Amino acid sequence: MNIAICDDEVRGRERILTLLEKEFSQTQTKEFDSGMKLIDSVKEGYRPDIVLLDIAMEGMDGMETARRLKELTDSILIFVTGVKEQVFDAFDVGAFHYLMKPVDQDKMTDVLKRAMQEAEKRQASPRYLLVKTEGSHRRVPVADILYAENSGRKVILHTKTESLEYYERMNHLQEVLGEGFYRCHRGYLVALSAISGYDHDSITVGQGDRIYLAKQKYGEFVKLYYKFLKE
């Protein structure tokens, strides 16, 4: 479990780190002394499951940091604040919970245990996919994905509203998206929820796109799809 600590005060970070080491020594922690450094790290590929984020920071404050994080990742946000009135603002940006300074060990332990349970649920069934295309990062809702198509070293991600091309391995994408998707052909990965019909060699998706269904996978696909419909 990756936990990011973002606070521009050294003592604030050290206290949280000390408390984490007592109760959650198995976690991987990373410290940031500014919101911008955290954002830059996420853009470079860092994926915190949980972010402990101070609200009152110099430069980019916790609220703006949270807004930018929401565009890039599905991390669970727990705000840390010394001003009680700021708590209400925290929930406006989708905070999971908040902790008052000085942080209490028992309170933090309780909040983090629940946050970790939520993180595990999100890992099992991701809600968003972070895609780097045309020089910018895009957060794509998994529920909007219809199918993915292999294109050399790239993948074309077909969603309800657009198609996005980016560098990715189909095997890795299949692993990330999980059981709601089926590899019907070496060049295609389809969302089971987007299927509107099929025959022996193709699957119809969305408003009529047809993609290949490998003959050797037909029997397996039919069983899986029927199971999906029953559930």
Coordinates of N, CA and C in Angstrom, one line a residue:
M1 N 0.9 -1.2 0.0 CA 0.0 0.0 0.0 C 0.9 1.2 0.0
N2 N 0.8 2.1 -1.0 CA 1.6 3.3 -1.1 C 0.8 4.5 -0.4
I3 N 1.5 5.2 0.5 CA 0.9 6.3 1.2 C 1.8 7.5 1.0
A4 N 1.3 8.6 0.5 CA 2.0 9.9 0.3 C 1.6 10.8 1.4
I5 N 2.7 11.5 2.0 CA 2.5 12.5 3.0 C 2.9 13.8 2.4
C6 N 1.9 14.8 2.3 CA 2.2 16.0 1.7 C 2.0 17.2 2.7
D7 N 3.0 17.8 3.2 CA 2.9 18.9 4.2 C 4.2 19.7 4.1
D8 N 4.0 21.0 4.0 CA 5.2 21.9 3.9 C 6.0 22.1 5.2
E9 N 5.5 21.5 6.3 CA 6.2 21.6 7.6 C 6.8 20.3 7.9
V10 N 8.1 20.3 8.2 CA 8.9 19.1 8.5 C 8.3 18.4 9.7
R11 N 8.0 19.1 10.7 CA 7.4 18.5 11.9 C 6.1 17.8 11.7
G12 N 5.3 18.4 10.8 CA 4.0 17.7 10.5 C 4.2 16.4 9.8
R13 N 5.2 16.4 8.8 CA 5.5 15.1 8.1 C 6.1 14.1 9.0
E14 N 7.0 14.5 9.9 CA 7.7 13.6 10.8 C 6.7 12.9 11.8
R15 N 5.8 13.7 12.3 CA 4.8 13.2 13.2 C 4.0 12.1 12.5
I16 N 3.5 12.4 11.4 CA 2.6 11.4 10.7 C 3.5 10.1 10.3
L17 N 4.7 10.3 9.9 CA 5.5 9.2 9.5 C 5.8 8.3 10.7
T18 N 6.0 9.0 11.9 CA 6.3 8.2 13.1 C 5.1 7.4 13.5
L19 N 3.9 8.0 13.4 CA 2.6 7.3 13.7 C 2.4 6.1 12.7
L20 N 2.7 6.3 11.5 CA 2.6 5.3 10.5 C 3.5 4.1 10.7
E21 N 4.7 4.4 11.1 CA 5.7 3.3 11.4 C 5.3 2.5 12.6
K22 N 4.6 3.0 13.5 CA 4.1 2.3 14.7 C 3.0 1.3 14.3
E23 N 2.1 1.7 13.5 CA 0.9 0.9 13.2 C 0.9 0.2 11.8
F24 N 1.6 0.9 10.9 CA 1.5 0.4 9.5 C 2.9 0.3 8.9
S25 N 3.7 -0.5 9.5 CA 5.1 -0.6 9.1 C 5.3 -1.2 7.7
Q26 N 4.2 -1.9 7.2 CA 4.3 -2.7 6.0 C 4.0 -1.7 4.8
T27 N 3.6 -0.5 5.0 CA 3.2 0.4 4.0 C 4.5 1.1 3.4
Q28 N 4.4 1.5 2.1 CA 5.5 2.2 1.5 C 5.1 3.7 1.5
T29 N 5.9 4.5 2.2 CA 5.6 6.0 2.3 C 6.5 6.8 1.5
K30 N 6.0 8.0 1.1 CA 6.8 8.9 0.4 C 6.4 10.3 0.8
E31 N 7.4 11.2 1.1 CA 7.1 12.5 1.6 C 7.3 13.6 0.6
F32 N 6.4 14.6 0.7 CA 6.5 15.8 -0.3 C 6.3 17.0 0.6
D33 N 7.1 18.0 0.3 CA 7.0 19.3 1.0 C 6.2 20.4 0.3
S34 N 5.6 20.0 -0.8 CA 4.7 20.9 -1.5 C 3.7 20.2 -2.4
G35 N 2.6 20.8 -2.7 CA 1.6 20.2 -3.5 C 2.1 20.0 -4.9
M36 N 2.9 20.9 -5.4 CA 3.4 20.8 -6.8 C 4.3 19.6 -7.0
K37 N 5.1 19.4 -6.0 CA 6.0 18.2 -6.1 C 5.3 16.9 -6.1
L38 N 4.2 16.9 -5.4 CA 3.3 15.7 -5.4 C 2.7 15.5 -6.7
I39 N 2.2 16.6 -7.3 CA 1.5 16.5 -8.6 C 2.5 16.1 -9.7
D40 N 3.7 16.7 -9.6 CA 4.7 16.3 -10.6 C 5.1 14.8 -10.5
S41 N 5.2 14.3 -9.3 CA 5.6 12.9 -9.1 C 4.5 12.0 -9.7
V42 N 3.2 12.4 -9.5 CA 2.1 11.6 -10.0 C 2.1 11.6 -11.5
K43 N 2.4 12.7 -12.1 CA 2.5 12.8 -13.6 C 3.6 12.0 -14.1
E44 N 4.7 11.8 -13.3 CA 5.8 10.9 -13.8 C 5.6 9.4 -13.5
G45 N 4.4 9.1 -12.9 CA 4.1 7.7 -12.8 C 3.9 7.2 -11.3
Y46 N 4.1 8.0 -10.3 CA 3.9 7.6 -8.9 C 2.4 7.5 -8.7
R47 N 2.1 6.3 -8.0 CA 0.6 6.1 -7.8 C 0.4 5.8 -6.3
P48 N 0.1 6.9 -5.5 CA -0.2 6.7 -4.1 C -1.7 6.1 -4.0
D49 N -1.8 5.1 -3.1 CA -3.2 4.6 -2.9 C -3.9 5.6 -2.0
I50 N -3.2 6.2 -1.0 CA -3.7 7.1 0.0 C -2.8 8.3 0.1
V51 N -3.4 9.5 0.1 CA -2.7 10.7 0.3 C -3.1 11.4 1.6
L52 N -2.2 11.7 2.5 CA -2.4 12.5 3.7 C -1.9 13.9 3.3
L53 N -2.9 14.8 3.2 CA -2.6 16.1 2.6 C -3.0 17.2 3.5
D54 N -1.9 18.0 3.8 CA -2.2 19.2 4.6 C -2.9 20.2 3.8
I55 N -3.8 21.0 4.5 CA -4.6 22.0 3.7 C -3.8 23.3 3.6
A56 N -3.3 23.8 4.7 CA -2.7 25.1 4.7 C -1.2 25.0 4.4
M57 N -0.9 25.1 3.1 CA 0.5 25.0 2.6 C 0.8 26.2 1.8
E58 N 2.1 26.6 1.8 CA 2.5 27.8 1.0 C 2.5 27.4 -0.4
G59 N 2.2 28.4 -1.3 CA 2.1 28.1 -2.7 C 0.8 27.4 -3.0
M60 N 0.8 26.3 -3.6 CA -0.4 25.5 -3.9 C -0.9 24.9 -2.7
D61 N -2.1 25.3 -2.2 CA -2.6 24.8 -0.9 C -3.2 23.4 -1.2
G62 N -3.7 22.8 -0.1 CA -4.2 21.4 -0.1 C -5.4 21.3 -1.0
M63 N -6.3 22.3 -1.0 CA -7.5 22.2 -1.8 C -7.2 22.2 -3.3
E64 N -6.3 23.1 -3.8 CA -5.9 23.1 -5.2 C -5.1 21.8 -5.6
T65 N -4.3 21.3 -4.6 CA -3.6 20.1 -4.9 C -4.6 18.9 -5.1
A66 N -5.6 18.9 -4.2 CA -6.6 17.8 -4.3 C -7.3 17.9 -5.6
R67 N -7.7 19.1 -6.1 CA -8.4 19.2 -7.4 C -7.6 18.7 -8.5
R68 N -6.3 19.0 -8.5 CA -5.4 18.5 -9.6 C -5.2 17.0 -9.5
L69 N -5.1 16.5 -8.3 CA -4.9 15.1 -8.1 C -6.1 14.3 -8.7
K70 N -7.3 14.8 -8.5 CA -8.5 14.2 -8.9 C -8.5 14.0 -10.4
E71 N -7.8 14.9 -11.1 CA -7.8 14.8 -12.6 C -6.8 13.8 -13.1
L72 N -5.9 13.3 -12.1 CA -4.8 12.4 -12.5 C -4.9 11.0 -11.9
T73 N -5.5 10.9 -10.8 CA -5.5 9.6 -10.1 C -6.8 9.4 -9.2
D74 N -7.0 8.2 -8.8 CA -8.1 7.8 -8.0 C -7.7 7.6 -6.5
S75 N -6.6 8.3 -6.1 CA -6.1 8.2 -4.8 C -7.1 8.6 -3.7
I76 N -7.1 8.0 -2.6 CA -8.0 8.3 -1.5 C -7.3 9.5 -0.7
L77 N -8.1 10.6 -0.6 CA -7.6 11.8 0.1 C -8.0 11.9 1.5
I78 N -7.0 12.0 2.4 CA -7.3 12.3 3.8 C -6.6 13.6 4.2
F79 N -7.4 14.6 4.5 CA -6.9 15.9 4.8 C -6.4 16.0 6.2
V80 N -5.3 16.8 6.4 CA -4.8 17.0 7.7 C -4.8 18.5 7.9
T81 N -5.5 19.0 9.0 CA -5.6 20.5 9.2 C -5.6 20.8 10.6
G82 N -5.2 22.1 10.9 CA -5.2 22.6 12.2 C -6.3 23.6 12.5
V83 N -7.1 23.8 11.4 CA -8.2 24.7 11.5 C -9.5 24.0 11.2
K84 N -10.3 23.9 12.2 CA -11.6 23.1 12.1 C -12.5 23.6 11.0
E85 N -12.5 24.9 10.8 CA -13.4 25.4 9.8 C -13.1 24.9 8.4
Q86 N -11.8 24.5 8.1 CA -11.4 24.0 6.8 C -12.0 22.6 6.5
V87 N -12.5 21.9 7.5 CA -13.0 20.6 7.3 C -14.1 20.6 6.3
F88 N -15.0 21.5 6.3 CA -16.1 21.6 5.4 C -15.7 21.7 4.0
D89 N -14.6 22.5 3.7 CA -14.1 22.7 2.4 C -13.5 21.3 1.9
A90 N -12.9 20.5 2.8 CA -12.3 19.3 2.4 C -13.2 18.4 1.7
F91 N -14.5 18.3 2.1 CA -15.4 17.4 1.5 C -15.9 17.9 0.2
D92 N -15.7 19.2 -0.1 CA -16.1 19.7 -1.4 C -15.2 19.1 -2.5
V93 N -14.0 18.6 -2.2 CA -13.1 18.1 -3.2 C -13.0 16.6 -3.1
G94 N -14.0 16.0 -2.4 CA -14.1 14.5 -2.4 C -13.2 13.8 -1.4
A95 N -12.9 14.5 -0.3 CA -12.0 13.9 0.7 C -12.7 12.7 1.4
F96 N -11.9 11.6 1.6 CA -12.4 10.4 2.3 C -12.7 10.7 3.8
H97 N -11.8 11.5 4.4 CA -11.9 11.8 5.8 C -10.9 13.0 6.1
Y98 N -10.9 13.4 7.4 CA -9.9 14.4 7.8 C -9.3 14.1 9.1
L99 N -8.2 14.6 9.4 CA -7.5 14.5 10.7 C -7.1 15.9 11.2
M100 N -7.4 16.1 12.5 CA -7.0 17.4 13.1 C -5.6 17.3 13.7
K101 N -4.9 18.4 13.5 CA -3.6 18.6 14.1 C -3.7 19.0 15.5
P102 N -2.8 18.5 16.5 CA -1.9 17.4 16.2 C -2.6 16.1 16.1
V103 N -2.1 15.3 15.1 CA -2.7 14.1 14.7 C -2.7 13.1 15.9
D104 N -3.9 12.5 16.2 CA -4.0 11.5 17.3 C -3.8 10.1 16.7
Q105 N -3.0 9.3 17.4 CA -2.6 8.0 16.9 C -3.9 7.1 16.7
D106 N -4.7 7.0 17.7 CA -5.9 6.1 17.6 C -6.8 6.6 16.4
K107 N -7.1 7.9 16.3 CA -7.9 8.4 15.3 C -7.3 8.1 13.9
M108 N -6.0 8.3 13.7 CA -5.4 8.1 12.4 C -5.4 6.6 12.1
T109 N -5.2 5.8 13.1 CA -5.2 4.3 12.8 C -6.6 3.9 12.3
D110 N -7.7 4.4 13.0 CA -9.0 4.0 12.6 C -9.3 4.5 11.1
V111 N -9.0 5.7 10.9 CA -9.3 6.3 9.5 C -8.5 5.6 8.5
L112 N -7.2 5.3 8.7 CA -6.4 4.6 7.7 C -6.8 3.2 7.5
K113 N -7.3 2.5 8.5 CA -7.7 1.1 8.3 C -8.9 1.1 7.3
R114 N -9.8 2.1 7.5 CA -11.0 2.1 6.6 C -10.6 2.6 5.2
A115 N -9.6 3.5 5.2 CA -9.1 4.0 3.9 C -8.4 2.9 3.1
M116 N -7.7 2.0 3.8 CA -7.0 0.9 3.1 C -8.0 -0.1 2.6
Q117 N -9.1 -0.3 3.3 CA -10.2 -1.2 2.8 C -10.8 -0.7 1.5
E118 N -11.0 0.6 1.5 CA -11.5 1.2 0.3 C -10.5 1.2 -0.8
A119 N -9.3 1.4 -0.5 CA -8.2 1.3 -1.6 C -8.2 -0.1 -2.2
E120 N -8.3 -1.1 -1.4 CA -8.3 -2.5 -1.9 C -9.5 -2.7 -2.8
K121 N -10.6 -2.2 -2.5 CA -11.8 -2.3 -3.4 C -11.5 -1.6 -4.7
R122 N -10.9 -0.5 -4.7 CA -10.6 0.3 -5.9 C -9.6 -0.5 -6.7
Q123 N -8.6 -1.1 -6.1 CA -7.6 -1.8 -6.8 C -8.2 -3.0 -7.5
A124 N -9.2 -3.7 -6.9 CA -9.8 -4.8 -7.5 C -10.7 -4.5 -8.7
S125 N -11.3 -3.3 -8.6 CA -12.1 -2.8 -9.7 C -11.9 -1.3 -9.9
P126 N -10.9 -1.0 -10.7 CA -10.5 0.4 -10.9 C -11.6 1.3 -11.5
R127 N -11.8 2.5 -11.1 CA -12.8 3.4 -11.6 C -12.3 4.3 -12.7
Y128 N -11.0 4.5 -12.7 CA -10.4 5.4 -13.7 C -9.1 4.8 -14.3
L129 N -8.8 5.1 -15.5 CA -7.6 4.8 -16.2 C -6.9 6.0 -16.5
L130 N -5.6 6.2 -16.1 CA -4.8 7.3 -16.5 C -4.1 7.1 -17.8
V131 N -4.3 7.9 -18.8 CA -3.8 7.8 -20.1 C -3.0 9.0 -20.5
K132 N -1.8 8.8 -21.0 CA -1.0 9.9 -21.5 C -1.1 9.9 -23.0
T133 N -1.7 10.9 -23.6 CA -1.9 11.0 -25.0 C -1.7 12.4 -25.5
E134 N -1.0 12.6 -26.6 CA -0.7 13.9 -27.2 C -0.1 14.8 -26.2
G135 N 0.8 14.3 -25.4 CA 1.5 15.2 -24.4 C 0.8 15.5 -23.2
S136 N -0.4 15.1 -22.9 CA -1.1 15.4 -21.7 C -1.7 14.1 -21.1
H137 N -1.9 14.2 -19.8 CA -2.5 13.1 -19.1 C -4.0 13.2 -19.0
R138 N -4.7 12.1 -19.3 CA -6.2 12.1 -19.3 C -6.7 11.0 -18.3
R139 N -7.7 11.4 -17.5 CA -8.3 10.4 -16.6 C -9.6 9.9 -17.2
V140 N -9.6 8.6 -17.6 CA -10.7 8.0 -18.4 C -11.5 7.1 -17.5
P141 N -12.8 7.4 -17.3 CA -13.6 6.5 -16.5 C -13.7 5.1 -17.1
V142 N -13.4 4.1 -16.3 CA -13.4 2.7 -16.8 C -14.8 2.4 -17.4
A143 N -15.9 2.9 -16.7 CA -17.2 2.6 -17.2 C -17.5 3.2 -18.6
D144 N -16.7 4.1 -19.1 CA -16.9 4.6 -20.4 C -16.2 3.9 -21.5
I145 N -15.3 2.9 -21.1 CA -14.5 2.2 -22.1 C -15.3 1.1 -22.8
L146 N -15.3 1.1 -24.1 CA -16.0 0.1 -24.9 C -15.1 -1.1 -25.2
Y147 N -14.0 -0.8 -25.8 CA -13.0 -1.8 -26.1 C -11.7 -1.1 -26.4
A148 N -10.6 -2.0 -26.4 CA -9.3 -1.5 -26.7 C -8.8 -2.3 -27.9
E149 N -8.0 -1.6 -28.8 CA -7.5 -2.2 -30.0 C -6.0 -2.1 -30.1
N150 N -5.3 -3.1 -30.4 CA -3.9 -3.1 -30.5 C -3.5 -2.4 -31.8
S151 N -2.4 -1.6 -31.6 CA -1.9 -0.8 -32.8 C -0.4 -0.7 -32.7
G152 N 0.3 -1.8 -33.0 CA 1.7 -1.8 -32.9 C 2.2 -1.7 -31.5
R153 N 3.0 -0.7 -31.2 CA 3.4 -0.4 -29.8 C 2.4 0.4 -29.0
K154 N 1.3 0.7 -29.6 CA 0.3 1.5 -29.0 C -1.1 0.8 -28.8
V155 N -2.0 1.4 -28.1 CA -3.3 0.9 -27.9 C -4.3 2.0 -28.3
I156 N -5.3 1.6 -29.0 CA -6.4 2.6 -29.3 C -7.5 2.3 -28.3
L157 N -7.8 3.2 -27.4 CA -8.9 3.0 -26.4 C -10.2 3.7 -26.9
H158 N -11.2 2.9 -27.2 CA -12.4 3.4 -27.7 C -13.4 3.5 -26.6
T159 N -13.9 4.7 -26.4 CA -14.8 5.0 -25.3 C -16.2 5.4 -25.9
K160 N -17.1 5.8 -25.0 CA -18.4 6.2 -25.4 C -18.4 7.5 -26.2
T161 N -17.4 8.3 -26.0 CA -17.3 9.6 -26.7 C -16.2 9.8 -27.6
E162 N -15.1 9.0 -27.5 CA -13.9 9.3 -28.3 C -13.0 8.1 -28.4
S163 N -11.9 8.2 -29.2 CA -10.9 7.2 -29.3 C -9.6 7.8 -28.9
L164 N -8.8 7.2 -28.0 CA -7.5 7.7 -27.5 C -6.4 6.7 -27.9
E165 N -5.4 7.2 -28.5 CA -4.2 6.4 -28.8 C -3.0 6.7 -27.9
Y166 N -2.4 5.7 -27.3 CA -1.3 6.0 -26.4 C -0.4 4.7 -26.3
Y167 N 0.8 4.9 -25.8 CA 1.7 3.8 -25.7 C 1.3 2.9 -24.5
E168 N 1.0 1.6 -24.8 CA 0.6 0.7 -23.8 C 0.7 -0.7 -24.3
R169 N 1.0 -1.7 -23.5 CA 1.0 -3.1 -23.8 C -0.4 -3.7 -23.5
M170 N -1.0 -4.4 -24.5 CA -2.3 -4.9 -24.3 C -2.4 -5.9 -23.1
N171 N -1.3 -6.7 -22.9 CA -1.3 -7.6 -21.7 C -1.4 -6.8 -20.4
H172 N -0.7 -5.7 -20.3 CA -0.7 -4.9 -19.1 C -2.1 -4.2 -18.9
L173 N -2.7 -3.7 -20.0 CA -4.0 -3.1 -19.9 C -5.0 -4.1 -19.5
Q174 N -4.9 -5.4 -20.0 CA -5.8 -6.4 -19.6 C -5.7 -6.7 -18.1
E175 N -4.5 -6.7 -17.6 CA -4.3 -6.9 -16.2 C -4.9 -5.8 -15.3
V176 N -4.7 -4.6 -15.8 CA -5.2 -3.4 -15.0 C -6.7 -3.4 -15.0
L177 N -7.3 -3.6 -16.1 CA -8.8 -3.5 -16.2 C -9.5 -4.6 -15.5
G178 N -8.9 -5.8 -15.5 CA -9.5 -6.9 -14.7 C -10.7 -7.6 -15.3
E179 N -11.5 -8.3 -14.5 CA -12.4 -9.3 -14.9 C -13.6 -8.7 -15.7
G180 N -13.8 -7.4 -15.7 CA -15.0 -6.9 -16.4 C -14.7 -6.8 -17.9
F181 N -13.5 -7.2 -18.3 CA -13.0 -7.1 -19.7 C -12.6 -8.5 -20.2
Y182 N -12.7 -8.7 -21.5 CA -12.4 -10.1 -22.0 C -11.5 -9.9 -23.3
R183 N -10.4 -10.6 -23.3 CA -9.5 -10.6 -24.4 C -10.0 -11.6 -25.5
C184 N -10.8 -11.1 -26.4 CA -11.5 -11.9 -27.4 C -10.6 -12.2 -28.6
H185 N -9.5 -11.5 -28.7 CA -8.6 -11.7 -29.8 C -7.3 -11.1 -29.4
R186 N -6.2 -11.5 -29.9 CA -4.9 -11.0 -29.5 C -4.8 -9.5 -29.7
G187 N -5.7 -8.9 -30.6 CA -5.6 -7.5 -30.9 C -6.8 -6.7 -30.3
Y188 N -7.6 -7.4 -29.5 CA -8.8 -6.7 -28.9 C -9.1 -7.1 -27.5
L189 N -9.5 -6.1 -26.7 CA -9.9 -6.3 -25.3 C -11.3 -5.6 -25.2
V190 N -12.3 -6.3 -24.9 CA -13.7 -5.7 -24.9 C -14.3 -5.7 -23.5
A191 N -15.1 -4.6 -23.2 CA -15.8 -4.5 -22.0 C -17.1 -5.4 -22.1
L192 N -17.3 -6.3 -21.2 CA -18.4 -7.2 -21.3 C -19.7 -6.4 -21.2
S193 N -19.7 -5.3 -20.5 CA -20.9 -4.5 -20.3 C -21.3 -3.7 -21.6
A194 N -20.4 -3.6 -22.6 CA -20.6 -2.9 -23.8 C -21.1 -3.7 -24.9
I195 N -21.1 -5.1 -24.7 CA -21.4 -6.0 -25.8 C -22.9 -5.9 -26.1
S196 N -23.3 -5.8 -27.4 CA -24.7 -5.8 -27.8 C -25.1 -7.0 -28.6
G197 N -24.1 -7.8 -29.0 CA -24.3 -9.0 -29.8 C -23.1 -9.7 -30.2
Y198 N -23.2 -10.9 -30.7 CA -22.0 -11.6 -31.2 C -22.4 -12.8 -32.1
D199 N -21.4 -13.2 -32.9 CA -21.6 -14.5 -33.7 C -20.3 -15.3 -33.6
H200 N -20.1 -16.2 -34.5 CA -19.0 -17.1 -34.3 C -17.6 -16.5 -34.5
D201 N -17.5 -15.3 -35.2 CA -16.2 -14.7 -35.4 C -16.1 -13.2 -35.1
S202 N -17.2 -12.7 -34.5 CA -17.1 -11.2 -34.2 C -18.1 -10.9 -33.0
I203 N -17.8 -9.8 -32.4 CA -18.6 -9.2 -31.3 C -19.0 -7.8 -31.7
T204 N -20.2 -7.5 -31.5 CA -20.7 -6.2 -31.7 C -20.7 -5.4 -30.4
V205 N -20.2 -4.2 -30.5 CA -20.0 -3.3 -29.3 C -20.7 -2.0 -29.5
G206 N -21.3 -1.5 -28.5 CA -21.8 -0.2 -28.5 C -22.9 0.0 -29.5
Q207 N -22.6 1.1 -30.4 CA -23.6 1.4 -31.4 C -23.4 0.7 -32.7
G208 N -22.6 -0.4 -32.7 CA -22.4 -1.1 -33.9 C -21.0 -1.5 -34.4
D209 N -20.0 -1.1 -33.6 CA -18.6 -1.5 -33.9 C -18.5 -3.0 -33.8
R210 N -17.9 -3.6 -34.8 CA -17.6 -5.1 -34.8 C -16.2 -5.3 -34.6
I211 N -15.8 -6.2 -33.7 CA -14.4 -6.6 -33.5 C -14.3 -8.1 -33.6
Y212 N -13.0 -8.5 -33.8 CA -12.8 -9.9 -34.0 C -13.0 -10.7 -32.8
L213 N -13.5 -11.9 -32.9 CA -13.6 -12.9 -31.9 C -12.8 -14.2 -32.4
A214 N -11.7 -14.5 -31.8 CA -10.9 -15.6 -32.2 C -11.7 -16.9 -32.1
K215 N -11.7 -17.8 -33.2 CA -12.5 -19.0 -33.2 C -12.2 -19.9 -32.0
Q216 N -11.0 -20.0 -31.6 CA -10.6 -20.9 -30.5 C -11.1 -20.3 -29.2
K217 N -11.6 -19.1 -29.1 CA -12.0 -18.5 -27.9 C -13.6 -18.4 -27.8
Y218 N -14.2 -18.9 -28.9 CA -15.7 -18.7 -28.9 C -16.4 -19.4 -27.7
G219 N -16.1 -20.7 -27.5 CA -16.7 -21.4 -26.4 C -16.5 -20.8 -25.0
E220 N -15.2 -20.4 -24.8 CA -14.9 -19.7 -23.5 C -15.6 -18.4 -23.3
F221 N -15.7 -17.7 -24.5 CA -16.4 -16.4 -24.4 C -17.8 -16.5 -24.1
V222 N -18.5 -17.5 -24.7 CA -20.0 -17.6 -24.5 C -20.2 -18.0 -23.0
K223 N -19.5 -18.9 -22.5 CA -19.6 -19.2 -21.0 C -19.4 -18.0 -20.1
L224 N -18.4 -17.3 -20.4 CA -18.1 -16.1 -19.6 C -19.1 -15.0 -19.7
Y225 N -19.6 -14.8 -21.0 CA -20.6 -13.8 -21.2 C -21.9 -14.1 -20.5
Y226 N -22.3 -15.4 -20.6 CA -23.6 -15.8 -20.0 C -23.5 -15.7 -18.5
K227 N -22.3 -16.0 -17.9 CA -22.1 -15.8 -16.5 C -22.2 -14.3 -16.1
F228 N -21.6 -13.5 -16.9 CA -21.7 -12.0 -16.7 C -23.1 -11.5 -16.7
L229 N -23.9 -12.0 -17.7 CA -25.3 -11.6 -17.8 C -26.1 -12.0 -16.6
K230 N -25.9 -13.2 -16.0 CA -26.6 -13.7 -14.9 C -26.3 -12.9 -13.6
E231 N -25.0 -12.4 -13.5 CA -24.6 -11.7 -12.3 C -25.1 -10.3 -12.4

